[in-house]
PDB file of C-alpha atoms in Angstrom:
ATOM      1  CA  MET A   1     153.771 137.893-182.820  1.00  0.00           C
ATOM      2  CA  ALA A   2     155.514 140.253-181.538  1.00  0.00           C
ATOM      3  CA  HIS A   3     153.475 141.695-178.125  1.00  0.00           C
ATOM      4  CA  ARG A   4     152.466 145.021-177.966  1.00  0.00           C
ATOM      5  CA  ALA A   5     152.814 147.817-175.221  1.00  0.00           C
ATOM      6  CA  LEU A   6     152.242 151.105-174.584  1.00  0.00           C
ATOM      7  CA  VAL A   7     153.979 153.606-172.955  1.00  0.00           C
ATOM      8  CA  LEU A   8     152.752 156.595-170.845  1.00  0.00           C
ATOM      9  CA  THR A   9     154.802 159.057-169.886  1.00  0.00           C
ATOM     10  CA  GLY A  10     153.844 161.895-167.555  1.00  0.00           C
ATOM     11  CA  SER A  11     152.530 165.465-169.119  1.00  0.00           C
ATOM     12  CA  GLY A  12     149.525 168.193-168.014  1.00  0.00           C
ATOM     13  CA  ARG A  13     148.963 167.080-164.596  1.00  0.00           C
ATOM     14  CA  TYR A  14     150.964 163.833-164.397  1.00  0.00           C
ATOM     15  CA  ALA A  15     154.018 166.462-165.238  1.00  0.00           C
ATOM     16  CA  ASP A  16     157.106 167.528-162.188  1.00  0.00           C
ATOM     17  CA  PRO A  17     159.628 170.044-162.311  1.00  0.00           C
ATOM     18  CA  TRP A  18     161.910 167.045-161.409  1.00  0.00           C
ATOM     19  CA  HIS A  19     161.432 164.111-163.814  1.00  0.00           C
ATOM     20  CA  PRO A  20     161.941 163.939-167.875  1.00  0.00           C
ATOM     21  CA  PHE A  21     159.427 161.615-168.397  1.00  0.00           C
ATOM     22  CA  ALA A  22     159.031 161.581-172.017  1.00  0.00           C
ATOM     23  CA  GLU A  23     162.688 161.413-171.958  1.00  0.00           C
ATOM     24  CA  THR A  24     162.706 158.089-169.766  1.00  0.00           C
ATOM     25  CA  GLY A  25     159.832 156.736-171.663  1.00  0.00           C
ATOM     26  CA  SER A  26     161.547 157.135-174.632  1.00  0.00           C
ATOM     27  CA  ARG A  27     164.568 154.970-173.553  1.00  0.00           C
ATOM     28  CA  VAL A  28     161.782 152.673-172.085  1.00  0.00           C
ATOM     29  CA  ALA A  29     160.369 152.349-175.462  1.00  0.00           C
ATOM     30  CA  ASP A  30     163.600 151.996-176.893  1.00  0.00           C
ATOM     31  CA  ILE A  31     164.563 148.915-174.710  1.00  0.00           C
ATOM     32  CA  LEU A  32     161.240 146.971-175.326  1.00  0.00           C
ATOM     33  CA  ILE A  33     161.807 147.500-179.419  1.00  0.00           C
ATOM     34  CA  ARG A  34     165.098 146.394-179.477  1.00  0.00           C
ATOM     35  CA  ARG A  35     163.273 143.249-177.627  1.00  0.00           C
ATOM     36  CA  GLU A  36     161.144 143.027-181.040  1.00  0.00           C
ATOM     37  CA  TRP A  37     158.711 144.448-178.899  1.00  0.00           C
ATOM     38  CA  ASP A  38     155.927 146.520-180.990  1.00  0.00           C
ATOM     39  CA  VAL A  39     155.473 149.999-178.669  1.00  0.00           C
ATOM     40  CA  ASP A  40     153.657 152.912-179.135  1.00  0.00           C
ATOM     41  CA  VAL A  41     154.462 155.739-177.066  1.00  0.00           C
ATOM     42  CA  SER A  42     152.203 158.504-175.540  1.00  0.00           C
ATOM     43  CA  ASP A  43     151.974 161.143-173.460  1.00  0.00           C
ATOM     44  CA  ASP A  44     148.115 161.561-172.646  1.00  0.00           C
ATOM     45  CA  VAL A  45     148.202 159.076-169.605  1.00  0.00           C
ATOM     46  CA  ASP A  46     144.015 159.356-169.243  1.00  0.00           C
ATOM     47  CA  GLY A  47     143.691 158.796-172.848  1.00  0.00           C
ATOM     48  CA  GLY A  48     146.028 156.229-173.568  1.00  0.00           C
ATOM     49  CA  MET A  49     144.152 154.479-170.480  1.00  0.00           C
ATOM     50  CA  ALA A  50     140.731 154.595-171.924  1.00  0.00           C
ATOM     51  CA  SER A  51     142.628 152.718-174.888  1.00  0.00           C
ATOM     52  CA  LEU A  52     144.285 149.905-173.538  1.00  0.00           C
ATOM     53  CA  ASP A  53     142.665 147.250-175.940  1.00  0.00           C
ATOM     54  CA  GLY A  54     144.934 144.951-177.639  1.00  0.00           C
ATOM     55  CA  TYR A  55     147.904 145.893-176.050  1.00  0.00           C
ATOM     56  CA  ASP A  56     149.734 143.362-173.820  1.00  0.00           C
ATOM     57  CA  LEU A  57     151.523 145.595-171.424  1.00  0.00           C
ATOM     58  CA  VAL A  58     151.363 149.248-170.354  1.00  0.00           C
ATOM     59  CA  ALA A  59     154.095 150.899-168.615  1.00  0.00           C
ATOM     60  CA  VAL A  60     153.457 153.724-167.679  1.00  0.00           C
ATOM     61  CA  SER A  61     156.532 156.548-166.424  1.00  0.00           C
ATOM     62  CA  ALA A  62     154.883 159.683-164.875  1.00  0.00           C
ATOM     63  CA  GLY A  63     153.811 161.688-161.491  1.00  0.00           C
ATOM     64  CA  ASP A  64     152.160 162.942-159.191  1.00  0.00           C
ATOM     65  CA  PRO A  65     148.549 164.417-160.210  1.00  0.00           C
ATOM     66  CA  TRP A  66     147.310 165.699-156.980  1.00  0.00           C
ATOM     67  CA  ARG A  67     150.501 167.462-156.424  1.00  0.00           C
ATOM     68  CA  GLY A  68     149.129 170.950-158.238  1.00  0.00           C
ATOM     69  CA  GLY A  69     145.597 170.054-156.313  1.00  0.00           C
ATOM     70  CA  GLU A  70     143.657 168.881-159.515  1.00  0.00           C
ATOM     71  CA  ARG A  71     141.961 165.548-158.535  1.00  0.00           C
ATOM     72  CA  GLY A  72     139.802 163.180-160.848  1.00  0.00           C
ATOM     73  CA  ALA A  73     140.060 161.297-163.561  1.00  0.00           C
ATOM     74  CA  PRO A  74     138.016 160.522-166.689  1.00  0.00           C
ATOM     75  CA  PRO A  75     135.465 157.646-166.096  1.00  0.00           C
ATOM     76  CA  ALA A  76     136.319 156.073-169.274  1.00  0.00           C
ATOM     77  CA  ALA A  77     140.110 155.596-168.055  1.00  0.00           C
ATOM     78  CA  VAL A  78     139.144 154.439-164.868  1.00  0.00           C
ATOM     79  CA  GLU A  79     137.153 151.535-166.237  1.00  0.00           C
ATOM     80  CA  GLY A  80     139.310 151.385-168.821  1.00  0.00           C
ATOM     81  CA  PHE A  81     142.395 150.384-167.343  1.00  0.00           C
ATOM     82  CA  ALA A  82     140.241 148.281-164.754  1.00  0.00           C
ATOM     83  CA  ALA A  83     138.991 146.357-167.412  1.00  0.00           C
ATOM     84  CA  ALA A  84     142.244 145.612-168.580  1.00  0.00           C
ATOM     85  CA  LEU A  85     143.374 144.697-165.469  1.00  0.00           C
ATOM     86  CA  GLU A  86     140.729 142.144-165.809  1.00  0.00           C
ATOM     87  CA  ARG A  87     141.631 140.195-168.667  1.00  0.00           C
ATOM     88  CA  GLY A  88     145.227 140.463-167.714  1.00  0.00           C
ATOM     89  CA  ILE A  89     147.265 142.881-169.219  1.00  0.00           C
ATOM     90  CA  GLY A  90     151.149 142.966-168.042  1.00  0.00           C
ATOM     91  CA  VAL A  91     151.752 146.491-166.083  1.00  0.00           C
ATOM     92  CA  LEU A  92     155.304 148.010-165.716  1.00  0.00           C
ATOM     93  CA  ALA A  93     155.535 150.677-163.564  1.00  0.00           C
ATOM     94  CA  LEU A  94     158.543 153.331-163.683  1.00  0.00           C
ATOM     95  CA  HIS A  95     160.120 155.147-160.790  1.00  0.00           C
ATOM     96  CA  ALA A  96     157.790 157.808-159.773  1.00  0.00           C
ATOM     97  CA  ALA A  97     154.532 155.721-161.263  1.00  0.00           C
ATOM     98  CA  VAL A  98     154.597 154.606-157.523  1.00  0.00           C
ATOM     99  CA  SER A  99     152.828 158.410-156.863  1.00  0.00           C
ATOM    100  CA  SER A 100     151.141 158.046-159.440  1.00  0.00           C
ATOM    101  CA  LEU A 101     147.536 157.580-160.998  1.00  0.00           C
ATOM    102  CA  ARG A 102     145.679 158.346-157.549  1.00  0.00           C
ATOM    103  CA  ASP A 103     142.422 158.421-159.329  1.00  0.00           C
ATOM    104  CA  TYR A 104     142.501 154.943-160.359  1.00  0.00           C
ATOM    105  CA  PRO A 105     140.990 152.849-157.620  1.00  0.00           C
ATOM    106  CA  GLU A 106     142.851 149.743-159.183  1.00  0.00           C
ATOM    107  CA  TRP A 107     145.823 151.051-159.478  1.00  0.00           C
ATOM    108  CA  ALA A 108     147.860 151.094-156.112  1.00  0.00           C
ATOM    109  CA  PRO A 109     146.620 147.429-154.899  1.00  0.00           C
ATOM    110  CA  ALA A 110     147.806 146.248-158.482  1.00  0.00           C
ATOM    111  CA  VAL A 111     151.045 148.090-158.140  1.00  0.00           C
ATOM    112  CA  GLY A 112     151.888 147.121-154.461  1.00  0.00           C
ATOM    113  CA  ALA A 113     153.398 150.139-152.881  1.00  0.00           C
ATOM    114  CA  MET A 114     152.443 153.860-153.282  1.00  0.00           C
ATOM    115  CA  TRP A 115     154.679 157.049-152.147  1.00  0.00           C
ATOM    116  CA  VAL A 116     153.380 158.776-148.927  1.00  0.00           C
ATOM    117  CA  PRO A 117     153.444 162.412-149.458  1.00  0.00           C
ATOM    118  CA  GLY A 118     155.811 163.703-145.913  1.00  0.00           C
ATOM    119  CA  LEU A 119     156.553 160.409-144.984  1.00  0.00           C
ATOM    120  CA  SER A 120     158.474 158.305-148.505  1.00  0.00           C
ATOM    121  CA  PHE A 121     161.732 160.075-149.534  1.00  0.00           C
ATOM    122  CA  HIS A 122     164.956 159.377-151.196  1.00  0.00           C
ATOM    123  CA  PRO A 123     168.641 160.732-150.200  1.00  0.00           C
ATOM    124  CA  ASP A 124     170.063 162.860-153.027  1.00  0.00           C
ATOM    125  CA  ALA A 125     170.832 161.523-156.548  1.00  0.00           C
ATOM    126  CA  GLY A 126     173.944 160.111-157.345  1.00  0.00           C
ATOM    127  CA  GLU A 127     175.915 156.752-158.302  1.00  0.00           C
ATOM    128  CA  MET A 128     174.726 153.365-156.461  1.00  0.00           C
ATOM    129  CA  THR A 129     174.523 149.664-156.022  1.00  0.00           C
ATOM    130  CA  VAL A 130     171.558 147.576-157.344  1.00  0.00           C
ATOM    131  CA  GLN A 131     171.446 143.521-155.935  1.00  0.00           C
ATOM    132  CA  VAL A 132     169.229 141.715-158.329  1.00  0.00           C
ATOM    133  CA  GLU A 133     168.164 138.284-156.797  1.00  0.00           C
ATOM    134  CA  PRO A 134     169.186 135.919-158.953  1.00  0.00           C
ATOM    135  CA  ASP A 135     166.541 133.208-158.978  1.00  0.00           C
ATOM    136  CA  THR A 136     164.014 135.962-159.589  1.00  0.00           C
ATOM    137  CA  VAL A 137     164.946 136.975-163.387  1.00  0.00           C
ATOM    138  CA  PRO A 138     167.181 135.401-166.429  1.00  0.00           C
ATOM    139  CA  ALA A 139     170.660 134.362-166.122  1.00  0.00           C
ATOM    140  CA  GLU A 140     171.321 137.080-168.342  1.00  0.00           C
ATOM    141  CA  VAL A 141     170.590 140.292-165.811  1.00  0.00           C
ATOM    142  CA  PRO A 142     173.768 140.655-164.021  1.00  0.00           C
ATOM    143  CA  THR A 143     173.254 140.427-160.191  1.00  0.00           C
ATOM    144  CA  THR A 144     174.970 143.668-159.248  1.00  0.00           C
ATOM    145  CA  PHE A 145     175.544 146.500-161.311  1.00  0.00           C
ATOM    146  CA  HIS A 146     176.112 150.508-160.558  1.00  0.00           C
ATOM    147  CA  VAL A 147     173.538 153.199-161.701  1.00  0.00           C
ATOM    148  CA  ASP A 148     173.475 157.002-161.692  1.00  0.00           C
ATOM    149  CA  ASP A 149     169.991 157.143-160.177  1.00  0.00           C
ATOM    150  CA  GLU A 150     167.519 158.043-156.618  1.00  0.00           C
ATOM    151  CA  ARG A 151     166.977 155.352-153.764  1.00  0.00           C
ATOM    152  CA  TYR A 152     162.913 155.846-153.207  1.00  0.00           C
ATOM    153  CA  CYS A 153     162.415 154.844-149.266  1.00  0.00           C
ATOM    154  CA  ALA A 154     160.019 154.213-146.811  1.00  0.00           C
ATOM    155  CA  LEU A 155     157.173 153.246-149.678  1.00  0.00           C
ATOM    156  CA  GLN A 156     154.161 152.415-148.495  1.00  0.00           C
ATOM    157  CA  ARG A 157     153.732 148.866-148.921  1.00  0.00           C
ATOM    158  CA  LEU A 158     150.174 147.101-150.498  1.00  0.00           C
ATOM    159  CA  GLY A 159     149.750 143.135-150.644  1.00  0.00           C
ATOM    160  CA  ARG A 160     152.270 140.276-151.297  1.00  0.00           C
ATOM    161  CA  ARG A 161     155.133 140.240-153.423  1.00  0.00           C
ATOM    162  CA  THR A 162     158.089 138.982-155.043  1.00  0.00           C
ATOM    163  CA  VAL A 163     161.452 141.115-154.727  1.00  0.00           C
ATOM    164  CA  VAL A 164     163.578 141.480-157.751  1.00  0.00           C
ATOM    165  CA  ALA A 165     166.061 143.449-156.720  1.00  0.00           C
ATOM    166  CA  TRP A 166     167.428 145.803-153.828  1.00  0.00           C
ATOM    167  CA  HIS A 167     169.225 148.616-153.239  1.00  0.00           C
ATOM    168  CA  GLU A 168     170.876 150.545-149.635  1.00  0.00           C
ATOM    169  CA  GLY A 169     168.214 153.286-148.530  1.00  0.00           C
ATOM    170  CA  ASP A 170     169.157 155.430-145.356  1.00  0.00           C
ATOM    171  CA  GLY A 171     170.594 152.276-143.242  1.00  0.00           C
ATOM    172  CA  ALA A 172     168.425 149.560-144.734  1.00  0.00           C
ATOM    173  CA  LYS A 173     168.098 147.741-147.321  1.00  0.00           C
ATOM    174  CA  GLU A 174     164.820 148.832-149.818  1.00  0.00           C
ATOM    175  CA  PRO A 175     163.440 147.384-152.942  1.00  0.00           C
ATOM    176  CA  ALA A 176     164.272 148.260-156.032  1.00  0.00           C
ATOM    177  CA  ALA A 177     162.586 146.305-157.860  1.00  0.00           C
ATOM    178  CA  TRP A 178     159.619 143.381-157.328  1.00  0.00           C
ATOM    179  CA  VAL A 179     156.875 141.725-159.203  1.00  0.00           C
ATOM    180  CA  ARG A 180     153.569 140.677-158.464  1.00  0.00           C
ATOM    181  CA  GLU A 181     150.355 139.224-159.456  1.00  0.00           C
ATOM    182  CA  HIS A 182     147.276 140.861-159.207  1.00  0.00           C
ATOM    183  CA  GLY A 183     143.926 138.451-160.660  1.00  0.00           C
ATOM    184  CA  THR A 184     144.671 137.398-163.922  1.00  0.00           C
ATOM    185  CA  ALA A 185     147.074 140.055-164.674  1.00  0.00           C
ATOM    186  CA  ARG A 186     151.379 140.418-163.546  1.00  0.00           C
ATOM    187  CA  ILE A 187     152.353 143.341-162.550  1.00  0.00           C
ATOM    188  CA  ALA A 188     156.262 144.641-162.239  1.00  0.00           C
ATOM    189  CA  VAL A 189     157.803 147.680-160.662  1.00  0.00           C
ATOM    190  CA  ASP A 190     160.899 149.122-161.260  1.00  0.00           C
ATOM    191  CA  VAL A 191     161.742 152.715-158.631  1.00  0.00           C
ATOM    192  CA  LEU A 192     164.999 153.004-160.341  1.00  0.00           C
ATOM    193  CA  GLY A 193     164.930 155.446-163.490  1.00  0.00           C
ATOM    194  CA  HIS A 194     164.984 159.380-162.222  1.00  0.00           C
ATOM    195  CA  ASP A 195     166.073 160.386-165.343  1.00  0.00           C
ATOM    196  CA  SER A 196     167.923 158.756-168.621  1.00  0.00           C
ATOM    197  CA  ARG A 197     171.273 158.782-166.900  1.00  0.00           C
ATOM    198  CA  SER A 198     169.785 155.407-165.541  1.00  0.00           C
ATOM    199  CA  PHE A 199     169.208 153.833-168.462  1.00  0.00           C
ATOM    200  CA  ASP A 200     172.869 154.261-169.391  1.00  0.00           C
ATOM    201  CA  ALA A 201     173.464 151.346-167.290  1.00  0.00           C
ATOM    202  CA  SER A 202     173.335 148.168-169.449  1.00  0.00           C
ATOM    203  CA  GLY A 203     172.283 145.634-166.038  1.00  0.00           C
ATOM    204  CA  HIS A 204     169.123 148.311-166.211  1.00  0.00           C
ATOM    205  CA  ARG A 205     168.357 148.305-169.232  1.00  0.00           C
ATOM    206  CA  THR A 206     168.573 144.416-169.384  1.00  0.00           C
ATOM    207  CA  LEU A 207     166.539 144.382-166.042  1.00  0.00           C
ATOM    208  CA  VAL A 208     164.036 146.009-167.591  1.00  0.00           C
ATOM    209  CA  ALA A 209     163.726 143.977-170.019  1.00  0.00           C
ATOM    210  CA  ALA A 210     163.320 141.093-168.042  1.00  0.00           C
ATOM    211  CA  LEU A 211     160.442 142.673-165.724  1.00  0.00           C
ATOM    212  CA  ALA A 212     158.490 143.793-169.365  1.00  0.00           C
ATOM    213  CA  ALA A 213     158.887 140.131-170.427  1.00  0.00           C
ATOM    214  CA  TRP A 214     158.075 138.625-167.156  1.00  0.00           C
ATOM    215  CA  THR A 215     154.414 140.354-167.627  1.00  0.00           C
ATOM    216  CA  VAL A 216     153.646 138.934-170.568  1.00  0.00           C
ATOM    217  CA  ASP A 217     155.171 134.976-169.959  1.00  0.00           C
ATOM    218  CA  GLY A 218     153.041 132.813-171.104  1.00  0.00           C
ATOM    219  CA  ARG A 219     151.095 134.481-173.182  1.00  0.00           C
TER     220      ARG A 219
END
């Protein structure tokens, strides 16, 4: 039986002027569908979080809901995500998702890092090199690939993690992707994916597929 995934893309208070969330979410959905996942896509982030029953994975491509000053998520959404984590749902957090879901108490501890306004940063987007740790992913993922993207730097780390891939930050290596366990849930984070050009890189597409598969490994 195929694994089921829900891809949530930022709209409304989860949208921003910089990220084409519907576009990047569609690319991620396509990656999973090509690996024979059963995939639904929704731009209702809070509604999706309230309706995670039956899904093996939730992938989030969304922005900072506090950027416009609006705070508070529906209790059913907050409790729905907490319950899904408790039963062991897989989570794939994509790019700006490390600055998202600030109203969900379980989100940052599960993801293991958050963007800190005024402290976290990224250099100008452009060609970058990603180095993959060979023992953390399937052999099909290349140990080095090039991608047109942003390089997130100085994220606030929360808890332990296994770094899967690195990029060069501002004079030091920064994690580009990592995996971790949170209770019975498996979490994968990919801070690449600013726009669709990032997914033109076959190495990145293969990495996304491997991260998603890891979250449901053994289920």
